[in-house]
mmCIF file of C-alpha atoms in Angstrom:
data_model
loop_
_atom_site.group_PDB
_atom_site.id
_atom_site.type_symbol
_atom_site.label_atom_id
_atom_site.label_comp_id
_atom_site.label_asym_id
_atom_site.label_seq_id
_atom_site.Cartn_x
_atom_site.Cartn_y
_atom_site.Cartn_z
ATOM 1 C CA UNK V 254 -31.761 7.635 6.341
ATOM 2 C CA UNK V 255 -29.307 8.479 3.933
ATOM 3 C CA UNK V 256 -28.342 11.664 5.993
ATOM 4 C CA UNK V 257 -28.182 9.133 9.023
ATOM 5 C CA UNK V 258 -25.635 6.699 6.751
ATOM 6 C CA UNK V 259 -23.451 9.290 6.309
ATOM 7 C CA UNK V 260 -22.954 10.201 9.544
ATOM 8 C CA UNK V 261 -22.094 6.512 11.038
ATOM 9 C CA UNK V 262 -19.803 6.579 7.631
ATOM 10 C CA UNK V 263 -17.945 8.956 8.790
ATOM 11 C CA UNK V 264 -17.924 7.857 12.501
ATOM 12 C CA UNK V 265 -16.514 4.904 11.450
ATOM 13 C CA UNK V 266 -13.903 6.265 9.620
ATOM 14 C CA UNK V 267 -12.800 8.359 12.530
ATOM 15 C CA UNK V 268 -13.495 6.272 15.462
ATOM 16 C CA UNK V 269 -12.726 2.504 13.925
ATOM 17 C CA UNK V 270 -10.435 2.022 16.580
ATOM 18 C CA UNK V 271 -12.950 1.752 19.113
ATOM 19 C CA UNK V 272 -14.925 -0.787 17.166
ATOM 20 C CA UNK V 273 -14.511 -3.672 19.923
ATOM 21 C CA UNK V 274 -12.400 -6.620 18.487
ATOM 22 C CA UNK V 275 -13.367 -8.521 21.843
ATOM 23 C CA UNK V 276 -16.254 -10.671 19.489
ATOM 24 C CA UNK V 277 -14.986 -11.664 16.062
ATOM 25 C CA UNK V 278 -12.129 -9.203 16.302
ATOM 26 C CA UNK V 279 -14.683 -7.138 14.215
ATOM 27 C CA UNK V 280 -11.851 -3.553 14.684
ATOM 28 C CA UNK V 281 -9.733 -6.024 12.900
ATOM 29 C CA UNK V 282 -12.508 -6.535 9.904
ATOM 30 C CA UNK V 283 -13.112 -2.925 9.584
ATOM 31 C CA UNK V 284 -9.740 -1.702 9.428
ATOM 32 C CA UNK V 285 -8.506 -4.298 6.903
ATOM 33 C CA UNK V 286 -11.172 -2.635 4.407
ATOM 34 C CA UNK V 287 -11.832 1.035 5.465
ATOM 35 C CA UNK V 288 -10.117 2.496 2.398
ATOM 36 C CA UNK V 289 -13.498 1.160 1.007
ATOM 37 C CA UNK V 290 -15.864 2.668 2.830
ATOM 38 C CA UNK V 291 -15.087 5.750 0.075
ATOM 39 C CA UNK V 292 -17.395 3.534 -1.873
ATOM 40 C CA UNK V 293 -20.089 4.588 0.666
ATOM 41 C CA UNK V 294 -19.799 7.981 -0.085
ATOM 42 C CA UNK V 295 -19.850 7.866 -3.586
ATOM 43 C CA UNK V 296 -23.331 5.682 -3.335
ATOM 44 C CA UNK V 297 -24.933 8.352 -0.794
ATOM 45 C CA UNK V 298 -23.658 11.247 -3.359
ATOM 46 C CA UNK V 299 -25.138 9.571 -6.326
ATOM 47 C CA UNK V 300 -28.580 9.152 -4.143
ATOM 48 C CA UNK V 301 -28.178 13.076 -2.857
ATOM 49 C CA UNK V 302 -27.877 13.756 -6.432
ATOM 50 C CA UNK V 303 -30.848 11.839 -7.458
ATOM 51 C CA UNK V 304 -32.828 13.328 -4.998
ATOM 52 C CA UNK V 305 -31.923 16.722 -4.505
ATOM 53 C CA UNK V 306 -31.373 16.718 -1.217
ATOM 54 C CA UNK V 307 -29.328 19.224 0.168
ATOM 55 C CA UNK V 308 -29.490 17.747 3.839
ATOM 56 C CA UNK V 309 -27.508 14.769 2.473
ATOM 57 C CA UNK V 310 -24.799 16.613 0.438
ATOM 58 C CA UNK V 311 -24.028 18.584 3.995
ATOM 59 C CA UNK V 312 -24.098 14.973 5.630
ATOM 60 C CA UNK V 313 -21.781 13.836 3.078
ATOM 61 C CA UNK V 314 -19.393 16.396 3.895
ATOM 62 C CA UNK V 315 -18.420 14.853 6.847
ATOM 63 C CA UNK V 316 -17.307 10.989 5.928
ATOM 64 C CA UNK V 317 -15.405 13.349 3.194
ATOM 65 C CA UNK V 318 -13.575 14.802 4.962
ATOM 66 C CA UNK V 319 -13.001 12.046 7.328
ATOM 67 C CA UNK V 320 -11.385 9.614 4.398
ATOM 68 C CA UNK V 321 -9.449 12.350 3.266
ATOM 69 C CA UNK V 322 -7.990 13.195 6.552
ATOM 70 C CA UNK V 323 -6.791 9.039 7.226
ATOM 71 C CA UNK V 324 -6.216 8.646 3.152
ATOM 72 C CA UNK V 325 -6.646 11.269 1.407
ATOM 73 C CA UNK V 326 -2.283 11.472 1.936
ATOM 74 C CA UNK V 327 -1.809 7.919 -0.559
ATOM 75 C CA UNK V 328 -3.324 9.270 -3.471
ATOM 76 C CA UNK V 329 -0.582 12.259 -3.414
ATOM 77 C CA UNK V 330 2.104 12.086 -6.306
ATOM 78 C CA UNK V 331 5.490 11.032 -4.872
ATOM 79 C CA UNK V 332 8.436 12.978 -4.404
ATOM 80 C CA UNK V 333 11.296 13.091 -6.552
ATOM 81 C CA UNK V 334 13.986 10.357 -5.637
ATOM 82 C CA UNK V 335 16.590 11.141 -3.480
ATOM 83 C CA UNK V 336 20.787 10.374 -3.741
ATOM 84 C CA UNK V 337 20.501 8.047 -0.665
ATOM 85 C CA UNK V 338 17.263 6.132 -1.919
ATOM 86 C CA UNK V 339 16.480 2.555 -2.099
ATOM 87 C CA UNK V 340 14.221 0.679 -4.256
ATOM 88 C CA UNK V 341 13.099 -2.555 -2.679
ATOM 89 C CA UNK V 342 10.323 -5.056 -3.675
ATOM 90 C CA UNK V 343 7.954 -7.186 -1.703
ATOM 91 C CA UNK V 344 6.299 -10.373 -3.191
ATOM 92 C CA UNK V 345 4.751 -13.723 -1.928
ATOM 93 C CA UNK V 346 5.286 -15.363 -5.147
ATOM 94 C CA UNK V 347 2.911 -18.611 -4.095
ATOM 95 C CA UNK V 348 3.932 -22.252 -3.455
ATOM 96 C CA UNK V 349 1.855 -23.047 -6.051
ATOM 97 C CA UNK V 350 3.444 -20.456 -8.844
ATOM 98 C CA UNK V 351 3.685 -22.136 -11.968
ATOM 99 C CA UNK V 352 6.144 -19.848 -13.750
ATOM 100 C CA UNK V 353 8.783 -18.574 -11.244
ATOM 101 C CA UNK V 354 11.660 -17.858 -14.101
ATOM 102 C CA UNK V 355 9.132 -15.584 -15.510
ATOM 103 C CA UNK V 356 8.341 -14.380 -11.742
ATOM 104 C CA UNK V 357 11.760 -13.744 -11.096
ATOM 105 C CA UNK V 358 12.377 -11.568 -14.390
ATOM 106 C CA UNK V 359 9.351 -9.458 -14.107
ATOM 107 C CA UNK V 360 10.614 -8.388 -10.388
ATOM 108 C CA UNK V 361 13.939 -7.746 -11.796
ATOM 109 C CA UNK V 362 12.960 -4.910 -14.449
ATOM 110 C CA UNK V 363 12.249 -3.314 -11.217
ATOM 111 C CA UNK V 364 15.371 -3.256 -10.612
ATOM 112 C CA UNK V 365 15.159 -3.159 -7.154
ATOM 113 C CA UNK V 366 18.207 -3.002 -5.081
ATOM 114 C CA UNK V 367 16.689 -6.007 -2.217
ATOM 115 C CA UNK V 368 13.797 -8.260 -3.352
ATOM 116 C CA UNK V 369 12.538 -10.608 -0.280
ATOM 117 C CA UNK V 370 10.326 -13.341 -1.175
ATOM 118 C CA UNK V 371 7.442 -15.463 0.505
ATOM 119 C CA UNK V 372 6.287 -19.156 -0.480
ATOM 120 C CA UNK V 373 9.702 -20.349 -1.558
ATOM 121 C CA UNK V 374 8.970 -24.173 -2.083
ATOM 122 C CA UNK V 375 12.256 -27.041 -2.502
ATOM 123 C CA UNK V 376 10.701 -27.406 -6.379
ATOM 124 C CA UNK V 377 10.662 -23.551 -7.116
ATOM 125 C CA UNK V 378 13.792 -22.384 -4.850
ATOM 126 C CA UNK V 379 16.643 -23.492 -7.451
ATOM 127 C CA UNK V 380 14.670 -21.687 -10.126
ATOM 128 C CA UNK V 381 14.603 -18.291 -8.242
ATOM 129 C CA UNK V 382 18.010 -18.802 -7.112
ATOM 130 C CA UNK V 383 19.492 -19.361 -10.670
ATOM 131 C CA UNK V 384 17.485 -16.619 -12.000
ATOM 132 C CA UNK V 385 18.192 -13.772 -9.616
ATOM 133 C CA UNK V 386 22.115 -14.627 -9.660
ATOM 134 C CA UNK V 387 23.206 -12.844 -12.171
ATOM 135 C CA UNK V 388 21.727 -9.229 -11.021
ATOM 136 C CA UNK V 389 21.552 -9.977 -7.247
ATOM 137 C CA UNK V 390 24.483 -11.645 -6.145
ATOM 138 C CA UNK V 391 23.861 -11.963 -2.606
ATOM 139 C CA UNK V 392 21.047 -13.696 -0.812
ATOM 140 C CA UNK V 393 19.463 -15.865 1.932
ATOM 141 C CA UNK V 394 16.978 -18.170 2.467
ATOM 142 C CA UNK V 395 15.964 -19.215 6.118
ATOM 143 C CA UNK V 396 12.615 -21.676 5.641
ATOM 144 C CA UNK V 397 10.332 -20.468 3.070
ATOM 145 C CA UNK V 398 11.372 -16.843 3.371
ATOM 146 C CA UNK V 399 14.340 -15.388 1.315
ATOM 147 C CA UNK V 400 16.027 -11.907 0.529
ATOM 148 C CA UNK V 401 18.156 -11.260 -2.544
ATOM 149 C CA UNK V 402 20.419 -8.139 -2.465
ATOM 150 C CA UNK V 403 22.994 -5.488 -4.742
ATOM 151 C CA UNK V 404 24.792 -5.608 -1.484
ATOM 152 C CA UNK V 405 26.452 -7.374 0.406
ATOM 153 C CA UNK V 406 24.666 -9.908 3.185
ATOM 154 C CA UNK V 407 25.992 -10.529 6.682
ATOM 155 C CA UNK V 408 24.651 -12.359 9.734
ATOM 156 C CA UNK V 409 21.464 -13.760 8.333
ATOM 157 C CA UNK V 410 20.020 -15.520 10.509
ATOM 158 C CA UNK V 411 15.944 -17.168 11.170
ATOM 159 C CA UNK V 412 13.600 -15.126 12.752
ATOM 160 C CA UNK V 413 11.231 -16.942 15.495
ATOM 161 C CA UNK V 414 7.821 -15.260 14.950
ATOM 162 C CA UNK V 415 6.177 -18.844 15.451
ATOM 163 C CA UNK V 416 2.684 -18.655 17.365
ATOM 164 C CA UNK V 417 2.679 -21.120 20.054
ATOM 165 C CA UNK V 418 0.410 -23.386 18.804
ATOM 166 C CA UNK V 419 2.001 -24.182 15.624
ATOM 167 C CA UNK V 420 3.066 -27.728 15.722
ATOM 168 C CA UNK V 421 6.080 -28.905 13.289
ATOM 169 C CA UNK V 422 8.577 -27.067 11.121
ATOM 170 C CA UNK V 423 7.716 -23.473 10.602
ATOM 171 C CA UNK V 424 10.147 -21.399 9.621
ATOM 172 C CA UNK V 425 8.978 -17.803 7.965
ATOM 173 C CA UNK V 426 11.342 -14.975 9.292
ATOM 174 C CA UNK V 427 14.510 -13.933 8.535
ATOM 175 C CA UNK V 428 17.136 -11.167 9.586
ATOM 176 C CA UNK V 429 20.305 -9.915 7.461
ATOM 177 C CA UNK V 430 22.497 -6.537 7.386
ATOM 178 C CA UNK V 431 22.884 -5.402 4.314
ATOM 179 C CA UNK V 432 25.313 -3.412 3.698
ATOM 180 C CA UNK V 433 24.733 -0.284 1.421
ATOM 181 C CA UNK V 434 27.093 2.437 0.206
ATOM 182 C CA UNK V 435 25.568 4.609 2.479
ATOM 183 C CA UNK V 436 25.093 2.673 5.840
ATOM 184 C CA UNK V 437 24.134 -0.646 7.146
ATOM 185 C CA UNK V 438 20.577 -1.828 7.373
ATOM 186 C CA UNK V 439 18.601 -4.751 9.356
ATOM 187 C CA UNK V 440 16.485 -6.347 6.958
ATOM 188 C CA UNK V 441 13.809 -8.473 8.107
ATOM 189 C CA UNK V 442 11.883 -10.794 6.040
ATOM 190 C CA UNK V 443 8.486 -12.058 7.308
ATOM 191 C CA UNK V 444 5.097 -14.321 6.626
ATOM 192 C CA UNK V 445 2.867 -13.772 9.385
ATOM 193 C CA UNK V 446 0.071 -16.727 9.405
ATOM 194 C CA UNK V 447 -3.059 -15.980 7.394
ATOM 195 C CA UNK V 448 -6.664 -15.392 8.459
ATOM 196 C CA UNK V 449 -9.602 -16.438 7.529
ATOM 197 C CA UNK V 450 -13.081 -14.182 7.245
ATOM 198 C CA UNK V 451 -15.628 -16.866 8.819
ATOM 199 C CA UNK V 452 -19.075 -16.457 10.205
ATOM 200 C CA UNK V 453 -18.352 -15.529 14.012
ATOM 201 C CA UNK V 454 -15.649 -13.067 12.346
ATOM 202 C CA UNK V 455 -11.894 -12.732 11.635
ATOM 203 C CA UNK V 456 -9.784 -15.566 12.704
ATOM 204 C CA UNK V 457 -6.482 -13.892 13.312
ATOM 205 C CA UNK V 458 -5.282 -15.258 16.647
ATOM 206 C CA UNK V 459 -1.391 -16.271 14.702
ATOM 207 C CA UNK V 460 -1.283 -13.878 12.756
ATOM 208 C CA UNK V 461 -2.226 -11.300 16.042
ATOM 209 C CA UNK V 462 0.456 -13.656 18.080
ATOM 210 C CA UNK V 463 2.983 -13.565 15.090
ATOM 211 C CA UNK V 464 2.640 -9.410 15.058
ATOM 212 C CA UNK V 465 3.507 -9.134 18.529
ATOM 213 C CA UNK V 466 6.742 -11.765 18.564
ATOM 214 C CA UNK V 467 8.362 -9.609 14.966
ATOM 215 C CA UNK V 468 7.492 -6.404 16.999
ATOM 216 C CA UNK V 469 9.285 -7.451 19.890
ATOM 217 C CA UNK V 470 12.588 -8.801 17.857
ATOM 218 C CA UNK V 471 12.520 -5.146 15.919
ATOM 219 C CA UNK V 472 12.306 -3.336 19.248
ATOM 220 C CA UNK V 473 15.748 -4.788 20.457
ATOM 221 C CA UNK V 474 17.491 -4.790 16.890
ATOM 222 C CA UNK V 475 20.980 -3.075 17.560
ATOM 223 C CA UNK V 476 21.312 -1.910 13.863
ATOM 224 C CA UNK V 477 19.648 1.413 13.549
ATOM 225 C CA UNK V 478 17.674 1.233 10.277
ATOM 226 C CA UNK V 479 15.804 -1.426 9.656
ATOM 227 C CA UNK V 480 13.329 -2.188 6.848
ATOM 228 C CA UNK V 481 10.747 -4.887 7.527
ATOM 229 C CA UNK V 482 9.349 -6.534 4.031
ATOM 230 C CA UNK V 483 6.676 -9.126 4.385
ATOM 231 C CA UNK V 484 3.456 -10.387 3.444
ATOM 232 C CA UNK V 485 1.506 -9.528 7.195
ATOM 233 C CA UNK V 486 -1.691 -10.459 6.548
ATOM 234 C CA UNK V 487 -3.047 -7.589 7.707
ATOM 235 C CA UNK V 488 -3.430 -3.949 6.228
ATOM 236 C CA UNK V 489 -1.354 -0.707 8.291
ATOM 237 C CA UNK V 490 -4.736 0.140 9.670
ATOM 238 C CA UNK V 491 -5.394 -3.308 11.491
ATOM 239 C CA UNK V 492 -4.579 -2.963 15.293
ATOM 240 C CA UNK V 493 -2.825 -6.280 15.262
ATOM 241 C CA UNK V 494 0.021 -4.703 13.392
ATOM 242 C CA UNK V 495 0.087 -2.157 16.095
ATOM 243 C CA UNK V 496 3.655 -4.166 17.622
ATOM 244 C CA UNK V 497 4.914 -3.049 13.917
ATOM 245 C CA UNK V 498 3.457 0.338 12.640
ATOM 246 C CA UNK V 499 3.963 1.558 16.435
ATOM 247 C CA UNK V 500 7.713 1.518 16.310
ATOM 248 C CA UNK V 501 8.114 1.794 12.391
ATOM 249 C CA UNK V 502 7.376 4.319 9.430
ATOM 250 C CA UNK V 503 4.821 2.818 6.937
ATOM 251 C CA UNK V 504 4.091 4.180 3.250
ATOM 252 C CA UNK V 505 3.610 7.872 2.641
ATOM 253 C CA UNK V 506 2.009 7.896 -0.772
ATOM 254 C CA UNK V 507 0.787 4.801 -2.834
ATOM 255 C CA UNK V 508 -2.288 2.635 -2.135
ATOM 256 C CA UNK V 509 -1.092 -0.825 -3.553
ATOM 257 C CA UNK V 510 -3.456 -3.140 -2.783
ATOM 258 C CA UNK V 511 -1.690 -6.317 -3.438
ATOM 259 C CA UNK V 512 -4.366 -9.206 -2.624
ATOM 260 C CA UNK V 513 -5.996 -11.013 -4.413
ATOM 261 C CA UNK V 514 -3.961 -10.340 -7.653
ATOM 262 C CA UNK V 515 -7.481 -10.783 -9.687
ATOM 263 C CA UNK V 516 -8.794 -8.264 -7.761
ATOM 264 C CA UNK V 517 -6.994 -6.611 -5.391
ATOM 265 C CA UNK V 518 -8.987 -5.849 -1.940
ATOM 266 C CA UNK V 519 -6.170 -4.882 0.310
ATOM 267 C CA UNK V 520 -2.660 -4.272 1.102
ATOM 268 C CA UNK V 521 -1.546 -6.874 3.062
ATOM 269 C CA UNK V 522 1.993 -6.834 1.578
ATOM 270 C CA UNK V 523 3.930 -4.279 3.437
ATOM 271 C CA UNK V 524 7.151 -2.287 3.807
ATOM 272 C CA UNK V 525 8.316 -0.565 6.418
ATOM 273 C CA UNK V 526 11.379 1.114 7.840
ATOM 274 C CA UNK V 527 12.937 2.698 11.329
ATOM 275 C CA UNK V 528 15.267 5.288 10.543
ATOM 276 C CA UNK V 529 14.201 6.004 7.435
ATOM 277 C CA UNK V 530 11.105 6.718 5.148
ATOM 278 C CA UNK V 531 8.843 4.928 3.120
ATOM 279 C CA UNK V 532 7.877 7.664 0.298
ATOM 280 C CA UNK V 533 6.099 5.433 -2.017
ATOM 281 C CA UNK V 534 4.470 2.530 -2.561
ATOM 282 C CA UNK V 535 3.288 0.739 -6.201
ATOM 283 C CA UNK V 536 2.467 -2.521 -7.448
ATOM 284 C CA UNK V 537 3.869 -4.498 -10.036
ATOM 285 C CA UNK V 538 2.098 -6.403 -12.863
ATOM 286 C CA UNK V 539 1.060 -9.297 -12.152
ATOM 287 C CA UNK V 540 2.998 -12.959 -11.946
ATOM 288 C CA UNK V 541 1.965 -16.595 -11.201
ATOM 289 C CA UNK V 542 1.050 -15.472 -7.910
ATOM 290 C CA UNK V 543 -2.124 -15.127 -6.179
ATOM 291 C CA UNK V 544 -0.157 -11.732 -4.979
ATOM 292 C CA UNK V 545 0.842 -8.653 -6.877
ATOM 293 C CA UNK V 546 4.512 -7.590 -5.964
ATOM 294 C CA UNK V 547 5.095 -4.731 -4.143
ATOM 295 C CA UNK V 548 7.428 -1.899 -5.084
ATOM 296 C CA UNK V 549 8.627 0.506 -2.119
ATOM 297 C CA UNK V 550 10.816 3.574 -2.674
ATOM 298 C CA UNK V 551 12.811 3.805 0.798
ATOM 299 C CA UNK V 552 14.524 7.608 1.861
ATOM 300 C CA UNK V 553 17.675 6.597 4.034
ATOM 301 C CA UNK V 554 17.603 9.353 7.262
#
């Protein structure tokens, strides 16, 4: 049996894209959580230990190999900095943060050169606003979605990734060029809709919707690079993102799970790029926010 676990461990691993998502979008479950299945391995070792079984130690080799192969690449060191680097962090900093001064100071000893924020509220916006002035100059807020930049902001505009359904206001994308010392870059700011993990599976039909419409508004962006920050609601691995991680580079090294901030499961607050490269990926210490922020370390081509 144990022999037997191991094997569908690593089969899972390897093969979790053709998990069906037709009934409870169960790919979509698996995917959002595979880093985990490590855990698996571990237990089985422990047991092969325990018992001395040599027939599960060879099993074992396989889900081993199989995690290292899809993660094994995020626990590498990062590489050194580069002249033509940015440093941008990612954050949904909760409508319901009780201490966003203090949030907005702990993301600037980052000292990132873009920050783009999720969950801006009317009550909380001024605060972040007066707060982030001094050191980032330049900003814009479209809905409850904002960017704040070293650099100079032009043509920010809202981004329409709103599902169908959605009745009312809902504005959570937005879409600047910034303009670096060393080129111009699209910058788009997102909030896909959440999901919810419910008996008959993952409800993600929004977020899945939302994916596609952010995807489609990248694949037409004139501007060469782009970086995409965001909260997504879904890990790199999830198929849903596949409108995004198809047409953009995600992380290199860095796991970051970001969510929940008392115990982070997953990464579900991204960074990407197009013309460029996402070497690393950390979190911050935490804020008032049921998210950790996200720090990305971005190589211009």
């Amino acid at each position: 049996m144990p022999a037997a676990c191991a094997v569908l461990t690593a089969g899972l691993l390897t093969f979790h894209r053709a998990v069906p998502n037709s009934v409870g979008r169960l790919g979509s479950l698996l995917e959002a959580f595979l880093p985990w299945l490590g855990l698996m391995v571990v237990a089985l070792f422990g047991l092969a230990l325990l018992r001395r079984s040599v027939t599960v130690l060879a099993a074992l080799l396989l889900p081993t190999a199989a995690w290292t192969h899809l993660l094994g690449g995020l626990l590498l060191p990062g590489v050194k900095p580069g002249t033509h680097d940015l440093v941008v962090v990612q954050h949904n900093v909760s409508d319901e943060n009780p201490d966003p001064a203090g949030t907005a100071l702990a993301l600037i000893d980052a000292d990132p050169d873009l920050i783009a924020l999720q969950e801006l509220v009317p009550p909380a916006l001024p605060v972040y606003e007066k707060t982030l002035a001094p050191a980032y100059p330049y900003h814009a807020v479209r809905g409850t979605v904002g960017l704040w930049s070293k650099h100079p902001l032009t043509d920010a505009r809202v981004l329409d990734v709103k599902p169908r359904e959605v009745a009312g206001p809902w504005s959570r994308g937005l879409r600047a060029v910034v303009h670096t010392p060393h080129r111009e870059i699209a910058a788009y700011v997102a909030h896909l809709p959440s999901v919810r993990v419910r008996a008959s599976g993952l409800a993600s039909a929004w977020r899945d919707e939302s994916a596609g419409l952010l995807g489609e508004a990248i694949a037409v962006e004139k501007v060469k690079t782009v970086i995409l920050l965001g909260d997504l609601n879904g890990t790199v691995d999830d198929r849903a993102l596949a409108p995004l991680t198809s047409r953009m580079n995600v992380a290199e090294r860095g796991f970051a799970l970001s969510f929940p901030a008392a115990f982070p499961l997953a990464r579900i607050d991204q960074v990407m790029a197009r013309s460029a490269k996402v070497r690393h990926l950390r979190t911050l210490s935490a804020t008032g926010s049921d998210h950790l922020p996200v720090a990305a370390r971005i190589t211009l081509h």
